[in-house]
Short mmCIF file of C-alpha atoms and ligand atoms in Angstrom, two decimals:
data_model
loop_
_atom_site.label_atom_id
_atom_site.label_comp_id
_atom_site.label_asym_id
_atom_site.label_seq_id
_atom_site.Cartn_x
_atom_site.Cartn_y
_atom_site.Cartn_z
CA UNK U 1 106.19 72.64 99.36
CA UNK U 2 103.12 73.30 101.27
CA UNK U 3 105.25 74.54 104.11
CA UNK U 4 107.10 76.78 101.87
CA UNK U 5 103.91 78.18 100.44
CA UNK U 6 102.21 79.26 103.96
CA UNK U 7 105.91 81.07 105.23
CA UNK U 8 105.66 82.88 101.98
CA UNK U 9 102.27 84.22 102.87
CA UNK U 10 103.89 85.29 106.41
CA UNK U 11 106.33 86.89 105.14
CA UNK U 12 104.63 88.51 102.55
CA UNK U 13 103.08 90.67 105.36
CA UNK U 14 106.19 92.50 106.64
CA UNK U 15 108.38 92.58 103.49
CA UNK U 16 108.92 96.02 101.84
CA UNK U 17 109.36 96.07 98.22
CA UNK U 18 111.26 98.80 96.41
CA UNK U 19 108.84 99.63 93.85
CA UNK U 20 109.74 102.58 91.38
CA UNK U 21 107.17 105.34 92.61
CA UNK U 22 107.96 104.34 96.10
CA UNK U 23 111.43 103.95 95.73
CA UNK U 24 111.53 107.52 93.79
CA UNK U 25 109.56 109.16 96.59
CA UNK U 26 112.30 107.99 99.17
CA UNK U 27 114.98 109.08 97.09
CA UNK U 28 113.73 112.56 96.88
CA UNK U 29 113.00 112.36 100.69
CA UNK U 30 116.43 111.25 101.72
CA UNK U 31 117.75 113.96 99.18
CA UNK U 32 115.75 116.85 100.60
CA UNK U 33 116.31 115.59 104.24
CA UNK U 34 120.79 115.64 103.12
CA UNK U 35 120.12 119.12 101.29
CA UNK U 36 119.12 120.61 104.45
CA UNK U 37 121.93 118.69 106.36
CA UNK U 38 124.67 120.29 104.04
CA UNK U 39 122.97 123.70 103.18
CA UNK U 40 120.23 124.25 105.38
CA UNK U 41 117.93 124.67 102.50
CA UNK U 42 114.34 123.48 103.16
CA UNK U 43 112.58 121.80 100.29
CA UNK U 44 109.12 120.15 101.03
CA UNK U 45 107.40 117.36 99.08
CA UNK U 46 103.81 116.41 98.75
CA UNK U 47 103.66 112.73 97.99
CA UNK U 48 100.00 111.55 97.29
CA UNK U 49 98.59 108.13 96.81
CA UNK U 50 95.46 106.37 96.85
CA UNK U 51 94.41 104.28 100.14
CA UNK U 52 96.68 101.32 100.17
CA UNK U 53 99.55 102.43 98.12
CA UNK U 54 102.28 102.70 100.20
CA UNK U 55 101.87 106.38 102.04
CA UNK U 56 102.80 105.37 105.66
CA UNK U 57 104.73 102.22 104.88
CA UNK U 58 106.97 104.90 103.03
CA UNK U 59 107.00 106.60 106.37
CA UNK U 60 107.70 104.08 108.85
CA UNK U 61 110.55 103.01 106.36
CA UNK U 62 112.10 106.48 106.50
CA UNK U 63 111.84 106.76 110.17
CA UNK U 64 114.00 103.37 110.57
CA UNK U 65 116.54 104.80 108.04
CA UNK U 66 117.10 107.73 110.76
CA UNK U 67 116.46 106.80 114.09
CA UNK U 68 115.82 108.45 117.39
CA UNK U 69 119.23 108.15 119.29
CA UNK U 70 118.91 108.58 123.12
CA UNK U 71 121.20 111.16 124.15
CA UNK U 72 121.99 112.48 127.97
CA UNK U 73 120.91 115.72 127.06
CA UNK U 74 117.75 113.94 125.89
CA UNK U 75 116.38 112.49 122.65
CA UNK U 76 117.23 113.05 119.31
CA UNK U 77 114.72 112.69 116.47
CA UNK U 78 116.05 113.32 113.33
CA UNK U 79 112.49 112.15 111.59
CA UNK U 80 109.27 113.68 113.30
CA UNK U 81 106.33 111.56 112.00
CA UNK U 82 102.82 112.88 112.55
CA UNK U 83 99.63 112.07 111.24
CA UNK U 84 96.62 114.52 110.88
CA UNK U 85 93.82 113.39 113.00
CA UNK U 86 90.53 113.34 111.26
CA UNK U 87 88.45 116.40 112.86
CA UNK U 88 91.91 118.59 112.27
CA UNK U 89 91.68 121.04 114.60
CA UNK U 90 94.98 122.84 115.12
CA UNK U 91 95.26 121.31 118.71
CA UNK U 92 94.29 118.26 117.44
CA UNK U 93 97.52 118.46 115.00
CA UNK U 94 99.77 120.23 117.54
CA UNK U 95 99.26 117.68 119.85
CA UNK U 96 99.90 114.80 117.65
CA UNK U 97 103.19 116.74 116.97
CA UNK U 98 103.88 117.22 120.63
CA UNK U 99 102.67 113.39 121.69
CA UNK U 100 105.73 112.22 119.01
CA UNK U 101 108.19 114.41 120.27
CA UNK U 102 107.49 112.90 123.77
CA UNK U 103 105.88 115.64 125.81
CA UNK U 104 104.47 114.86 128.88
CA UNK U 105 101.49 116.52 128.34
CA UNK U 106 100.33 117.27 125.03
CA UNK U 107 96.76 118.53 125.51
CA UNK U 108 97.78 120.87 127.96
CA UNK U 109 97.88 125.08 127.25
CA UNK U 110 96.39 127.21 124.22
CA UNK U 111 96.83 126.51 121.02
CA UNK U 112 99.69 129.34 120.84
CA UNK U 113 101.40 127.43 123.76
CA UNK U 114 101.53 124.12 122.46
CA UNK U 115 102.33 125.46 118.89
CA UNK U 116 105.11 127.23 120.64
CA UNK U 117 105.99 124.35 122.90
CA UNK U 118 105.89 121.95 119.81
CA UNK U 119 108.69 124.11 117.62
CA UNK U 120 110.82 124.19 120.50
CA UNK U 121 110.86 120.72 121.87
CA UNK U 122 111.58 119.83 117.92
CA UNK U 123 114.45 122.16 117.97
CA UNK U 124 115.86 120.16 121.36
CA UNK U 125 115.31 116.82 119.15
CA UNK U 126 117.12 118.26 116.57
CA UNK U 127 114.59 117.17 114.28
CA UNK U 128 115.47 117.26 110.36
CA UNK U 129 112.20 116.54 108.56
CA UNK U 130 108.89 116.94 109.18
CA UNK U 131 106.41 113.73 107.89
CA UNK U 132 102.72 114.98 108.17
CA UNK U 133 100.56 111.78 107.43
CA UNK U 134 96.75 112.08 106.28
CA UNK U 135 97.15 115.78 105.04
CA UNK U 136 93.73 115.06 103.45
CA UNK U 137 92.46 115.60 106.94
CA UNK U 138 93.29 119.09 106.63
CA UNK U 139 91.68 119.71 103.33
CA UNK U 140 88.28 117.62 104.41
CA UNK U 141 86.77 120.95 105.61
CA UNK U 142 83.74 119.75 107.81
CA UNK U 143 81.06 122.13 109.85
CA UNK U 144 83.62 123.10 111.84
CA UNK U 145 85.44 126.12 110.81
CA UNK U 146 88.34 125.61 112.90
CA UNK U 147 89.82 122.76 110.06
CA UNK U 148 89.80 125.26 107.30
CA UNK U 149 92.87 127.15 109.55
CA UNK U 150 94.71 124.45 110.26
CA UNK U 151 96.72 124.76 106.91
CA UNK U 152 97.26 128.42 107.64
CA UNK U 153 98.93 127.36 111.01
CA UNK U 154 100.78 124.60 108.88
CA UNK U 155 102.42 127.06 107.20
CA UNK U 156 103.61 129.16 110.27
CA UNK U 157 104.56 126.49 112.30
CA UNK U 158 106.64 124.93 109.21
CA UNK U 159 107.89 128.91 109.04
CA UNK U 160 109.00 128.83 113.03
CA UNK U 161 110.71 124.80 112.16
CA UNK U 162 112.66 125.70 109.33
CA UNK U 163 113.20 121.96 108.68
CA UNK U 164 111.98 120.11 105.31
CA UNK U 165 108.80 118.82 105.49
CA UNK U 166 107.07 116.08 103.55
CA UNK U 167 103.39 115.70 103.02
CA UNK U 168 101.25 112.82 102.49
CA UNK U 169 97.68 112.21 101.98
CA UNK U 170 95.05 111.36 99.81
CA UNK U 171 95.08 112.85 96.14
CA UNK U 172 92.68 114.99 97.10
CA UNK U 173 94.81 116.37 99.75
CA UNK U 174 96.37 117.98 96.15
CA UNK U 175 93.10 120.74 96.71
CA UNK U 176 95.21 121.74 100.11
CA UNK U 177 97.43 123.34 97.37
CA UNK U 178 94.73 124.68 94.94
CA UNK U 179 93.53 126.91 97.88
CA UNK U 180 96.38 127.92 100.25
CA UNK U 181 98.74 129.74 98.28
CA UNK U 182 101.34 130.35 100.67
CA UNK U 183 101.29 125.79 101.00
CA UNK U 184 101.47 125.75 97.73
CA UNK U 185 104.43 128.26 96.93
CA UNK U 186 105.83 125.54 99.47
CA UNK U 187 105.56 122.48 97.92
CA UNK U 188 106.39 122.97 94.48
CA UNK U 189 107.27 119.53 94.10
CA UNK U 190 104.92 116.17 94.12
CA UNK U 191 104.79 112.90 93.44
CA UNK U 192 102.47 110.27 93.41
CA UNK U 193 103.08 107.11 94.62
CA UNK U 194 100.97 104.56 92.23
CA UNK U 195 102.16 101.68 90.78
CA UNK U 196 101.56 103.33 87.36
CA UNK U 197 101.04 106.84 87.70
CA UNK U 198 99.10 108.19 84.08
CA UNK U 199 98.65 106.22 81.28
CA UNK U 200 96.73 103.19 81.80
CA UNK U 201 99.02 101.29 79.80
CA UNK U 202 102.11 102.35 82.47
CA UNK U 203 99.82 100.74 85.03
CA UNK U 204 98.92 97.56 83.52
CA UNK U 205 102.78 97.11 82.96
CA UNK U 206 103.47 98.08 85.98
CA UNK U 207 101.06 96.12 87.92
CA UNK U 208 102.01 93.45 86.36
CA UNK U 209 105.96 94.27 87.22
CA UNK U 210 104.69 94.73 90.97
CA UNK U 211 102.84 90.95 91.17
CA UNK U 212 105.68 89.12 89.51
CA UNK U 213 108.21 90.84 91.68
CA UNK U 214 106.70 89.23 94.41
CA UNK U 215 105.57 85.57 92.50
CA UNK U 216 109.19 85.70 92.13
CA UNK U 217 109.83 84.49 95.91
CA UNK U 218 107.05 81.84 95.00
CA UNK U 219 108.30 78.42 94.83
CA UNK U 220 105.51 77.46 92.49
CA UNK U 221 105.22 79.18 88.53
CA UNK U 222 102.73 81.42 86.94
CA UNK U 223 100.67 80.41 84.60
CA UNK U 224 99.13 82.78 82.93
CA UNK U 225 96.99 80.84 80.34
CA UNK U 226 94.50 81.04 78.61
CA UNK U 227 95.49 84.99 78.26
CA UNK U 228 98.61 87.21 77.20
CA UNK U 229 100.61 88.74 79.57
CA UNK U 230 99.46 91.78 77.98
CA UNK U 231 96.05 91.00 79.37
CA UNK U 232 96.94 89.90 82.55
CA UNK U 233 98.69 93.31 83.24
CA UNK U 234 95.31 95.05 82.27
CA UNK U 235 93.53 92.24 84.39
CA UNK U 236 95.87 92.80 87.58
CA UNK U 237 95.24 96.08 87.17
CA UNK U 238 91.91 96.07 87.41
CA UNK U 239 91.51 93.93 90.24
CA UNK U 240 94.30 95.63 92.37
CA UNK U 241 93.92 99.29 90.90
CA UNK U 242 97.83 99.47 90.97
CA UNK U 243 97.91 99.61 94.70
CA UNK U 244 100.24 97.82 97.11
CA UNK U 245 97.93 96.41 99.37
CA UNK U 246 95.52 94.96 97.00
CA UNK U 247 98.07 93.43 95.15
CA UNK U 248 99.67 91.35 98.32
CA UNK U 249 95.86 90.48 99.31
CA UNK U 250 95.31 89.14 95.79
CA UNK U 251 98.28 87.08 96.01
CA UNK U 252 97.89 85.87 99.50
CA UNK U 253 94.02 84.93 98.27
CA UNK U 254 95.50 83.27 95.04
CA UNK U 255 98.07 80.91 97.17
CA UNK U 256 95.37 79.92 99.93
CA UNK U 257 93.28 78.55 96.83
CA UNK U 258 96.56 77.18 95.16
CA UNK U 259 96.79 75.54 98.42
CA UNK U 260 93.35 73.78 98.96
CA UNK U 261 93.23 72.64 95.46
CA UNK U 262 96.54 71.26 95.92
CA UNK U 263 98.10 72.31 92.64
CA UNK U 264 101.24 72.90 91.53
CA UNK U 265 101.15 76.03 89.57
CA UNK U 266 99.41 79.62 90.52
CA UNK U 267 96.74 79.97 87.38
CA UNK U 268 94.27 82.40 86.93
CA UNK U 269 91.56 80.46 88.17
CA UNK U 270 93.86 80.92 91.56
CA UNK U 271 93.33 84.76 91.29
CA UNK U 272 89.78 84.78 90.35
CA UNK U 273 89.18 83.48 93.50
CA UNK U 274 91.52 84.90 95.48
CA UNK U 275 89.79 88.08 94.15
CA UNK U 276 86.52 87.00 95.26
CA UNK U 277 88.19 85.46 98.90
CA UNK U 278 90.35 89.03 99.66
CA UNK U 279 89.45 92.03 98.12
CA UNK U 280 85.51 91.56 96.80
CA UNK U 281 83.34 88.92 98.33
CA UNK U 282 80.62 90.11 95.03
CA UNK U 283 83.60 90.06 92.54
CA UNK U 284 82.39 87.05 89.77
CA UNK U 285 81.25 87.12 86.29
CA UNK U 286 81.47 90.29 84.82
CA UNK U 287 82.87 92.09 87.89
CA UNK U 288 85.65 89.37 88.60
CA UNK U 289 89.35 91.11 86.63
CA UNK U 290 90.14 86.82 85.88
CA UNK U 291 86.62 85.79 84.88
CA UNK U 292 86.60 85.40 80.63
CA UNK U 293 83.23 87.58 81.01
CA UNK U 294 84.87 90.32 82.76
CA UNK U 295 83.01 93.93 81.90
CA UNK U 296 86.92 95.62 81.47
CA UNK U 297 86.05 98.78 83.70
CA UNK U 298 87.29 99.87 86.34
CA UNK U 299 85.72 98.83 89.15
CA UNK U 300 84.66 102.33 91.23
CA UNK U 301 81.34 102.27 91.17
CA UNK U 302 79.21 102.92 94.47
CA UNK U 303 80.09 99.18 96.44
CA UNK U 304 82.56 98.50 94.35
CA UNK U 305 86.28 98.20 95.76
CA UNK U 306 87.92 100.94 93.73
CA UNK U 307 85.15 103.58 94.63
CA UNK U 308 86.50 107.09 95.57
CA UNK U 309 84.28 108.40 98.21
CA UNK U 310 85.69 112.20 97.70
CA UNK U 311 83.96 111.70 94.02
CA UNK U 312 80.81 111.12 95.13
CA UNK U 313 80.95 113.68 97.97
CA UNK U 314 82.01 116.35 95.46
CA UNK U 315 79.23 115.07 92.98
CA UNK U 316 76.15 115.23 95.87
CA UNK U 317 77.48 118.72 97.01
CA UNK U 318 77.12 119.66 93.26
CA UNK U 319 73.59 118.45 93.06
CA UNK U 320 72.88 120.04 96.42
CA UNK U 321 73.81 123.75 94.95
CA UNK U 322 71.72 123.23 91.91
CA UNK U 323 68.97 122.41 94.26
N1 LIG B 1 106.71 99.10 99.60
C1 LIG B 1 105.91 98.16 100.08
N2 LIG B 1 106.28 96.88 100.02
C2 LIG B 1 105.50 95.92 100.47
N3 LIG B 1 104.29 96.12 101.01
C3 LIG B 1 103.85 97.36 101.11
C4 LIG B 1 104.62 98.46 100.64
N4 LIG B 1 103.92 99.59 100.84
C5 LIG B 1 102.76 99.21 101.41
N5 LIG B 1 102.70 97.88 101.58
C6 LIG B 1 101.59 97.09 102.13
O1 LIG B 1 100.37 97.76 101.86
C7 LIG B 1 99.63 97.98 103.05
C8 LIG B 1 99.02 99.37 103.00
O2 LIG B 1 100.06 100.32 102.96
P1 LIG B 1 99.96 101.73 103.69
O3 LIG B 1 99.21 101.62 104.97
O4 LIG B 1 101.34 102.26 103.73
O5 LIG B 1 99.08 102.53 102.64
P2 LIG B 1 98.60 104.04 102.71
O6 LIG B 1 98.90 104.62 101.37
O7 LIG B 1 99.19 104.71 103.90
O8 LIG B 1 97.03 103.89 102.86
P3 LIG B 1 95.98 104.87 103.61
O9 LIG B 1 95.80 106.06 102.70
O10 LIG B 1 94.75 104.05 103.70
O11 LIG B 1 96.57 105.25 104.93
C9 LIG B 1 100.63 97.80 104.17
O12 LIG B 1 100.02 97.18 105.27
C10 LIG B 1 101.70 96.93 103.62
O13 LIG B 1 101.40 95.57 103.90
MG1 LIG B 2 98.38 105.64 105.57
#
């Protein structure tokens, strides 16, 4: 039993599970990437998501449905995955581009060589969709001027491709669209990939969906006394903010605890502290989802687990101008 508990946990790490945001995302990317097989038609997706819900696991997963295929003539990428890098200059991007298609030298020439150099070592790799990673990094306009450009160039370079592309970033990478007109005539269609995405009562249903898919590989029960399962989906979401990654640590928390107390059932008490163990060490009382006293709030306050940085930048900017 005890056995079978701990190879659950290590599997837990590298399973993928087909939830329905990120199983509707790669849908629509493997349609988009066929469309352009049969018709050549390029359609381009912006697929957003908070930290932790699945952006570049989505990714990586696409990649292995198409991969590179070594060739005489050389290699053939059907996927090209790149990530923005944080300072996003347009070398900075170009180059990631250029390091994944394998040149030899990817900080080398102008940035109208490389950009150049990129399009047509992805024509040679017969590349069929573009995946840029971290597009927030494009929209997080710093001091230096050069990042506010690099979505300009974006749209050239995906011009010169010609290939689908799919974006994915940050929600706030959604701004990218509010101010570049010609990226947003481009990606008319977006999804987010959330658990729940809207109404809160989608995401306590669907948290809840998303922890008893995987309790389901458990060979111990929930228990999910002394509250509903109504409540529990509000609770999960709360402490996992419908995300992936919080909702494997919380499990992987709750079954360590199972496991020292040596009981036989996963309970809330379980979670509480699996809470407090893997995702907030100052999670109890009021701030714990499983405590009884729990405040019912989300939990994005400054220090708090859920907090959204890009809030609190946009709110001290705001105070700055009225200063
Ligand atoms: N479909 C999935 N099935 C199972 N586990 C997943 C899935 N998607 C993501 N995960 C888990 O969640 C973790 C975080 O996912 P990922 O890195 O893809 O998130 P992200 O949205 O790219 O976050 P960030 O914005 O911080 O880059 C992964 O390490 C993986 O363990
Ligand atoms: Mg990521």
């Amino acid at each position: 039993m005890m056995e079978k508990l701990l190879s659950f946990i290590y599997s837990l790490d590298d399973s993928y599970l087909m939830f329905p945001a990120f199983e509707k995302a790669f849908n629509k990317m493997i349609e988009n990437l066929e469309t352009f097989r049969k018709t050549g038609v390029s359609q381009h997706l912006l697929i957003t998501g908070e930290s932790g819900s699945g952006k570049t696991t989505l990714a990586n997963l696409f990649v292995q449905n198409y991969p590179r295929i070594s060739h005489p003539d050389g290699e053939i990428v059907p996927v090209l995955y790149a990530a923005v890098p944080p300072a996003a200059t347009i070398a900075g991007t170009a180059e990631a581009i250029l390091t994944q298609l394998g040149d030899p030298a990817p900080s080398q020439g102008t940035v109208s060589v490389k950009t150049a150099r990129a399009v047509d070592l992805a024509r040679s790799c017969r590349v069929e969709m573009l995946i840029i990673d971290e597009a927030q990094h494009i929209q997080d306009r710093g001091k230096n001027q050069t990042q506010y450009f690099v979505g300009d160039w974006l749209k050239a370079f995906m011009d010169a491709l010609k290939t689908p592309v799919t974006m994915m970033g940050l929600p706030r990478a959604h701004h990218l669209l509010h101010v570049n007109e010609q990226l947003r005539r481009r990606f008319t269609r977006t999804l987010k990939l959330a658990a729940g995405s809207g109404k809160n009562e989608a995401n306590e249903a669907e948290s809840l969906e998303l922890f008893t898919s995987l309790v389901k590989s458990l060979p111990v029960k929930l228990e999910r006394d002394p509250y509903t399962w109504g409540e529990m989906g509000l609770r999960l979401h709360f402490a996992t903010g419908s995300r992936i990654a919080y909702v494997k640590l919380l499990l992987i928390g709750a079954v360590e605890n199972l496991i020292q107390m040596g009981d036989s059932a996963l309970r809330v008490t379980h979670l509480e502290h699996g809470f407090i163990t893997h995702i907030w060490s100052d999670g109890m009382k009021e701030l714990n989802p499983f405590h009884s006293a729990f405040a019912f709030r989300a939990l994005d306050h400054v220090g708090e687990p859920f907090h959204r940085q890009d809030v609190e930048i946009n709110l001290s900017s705001r105070k700055r101008k009225k200063i």
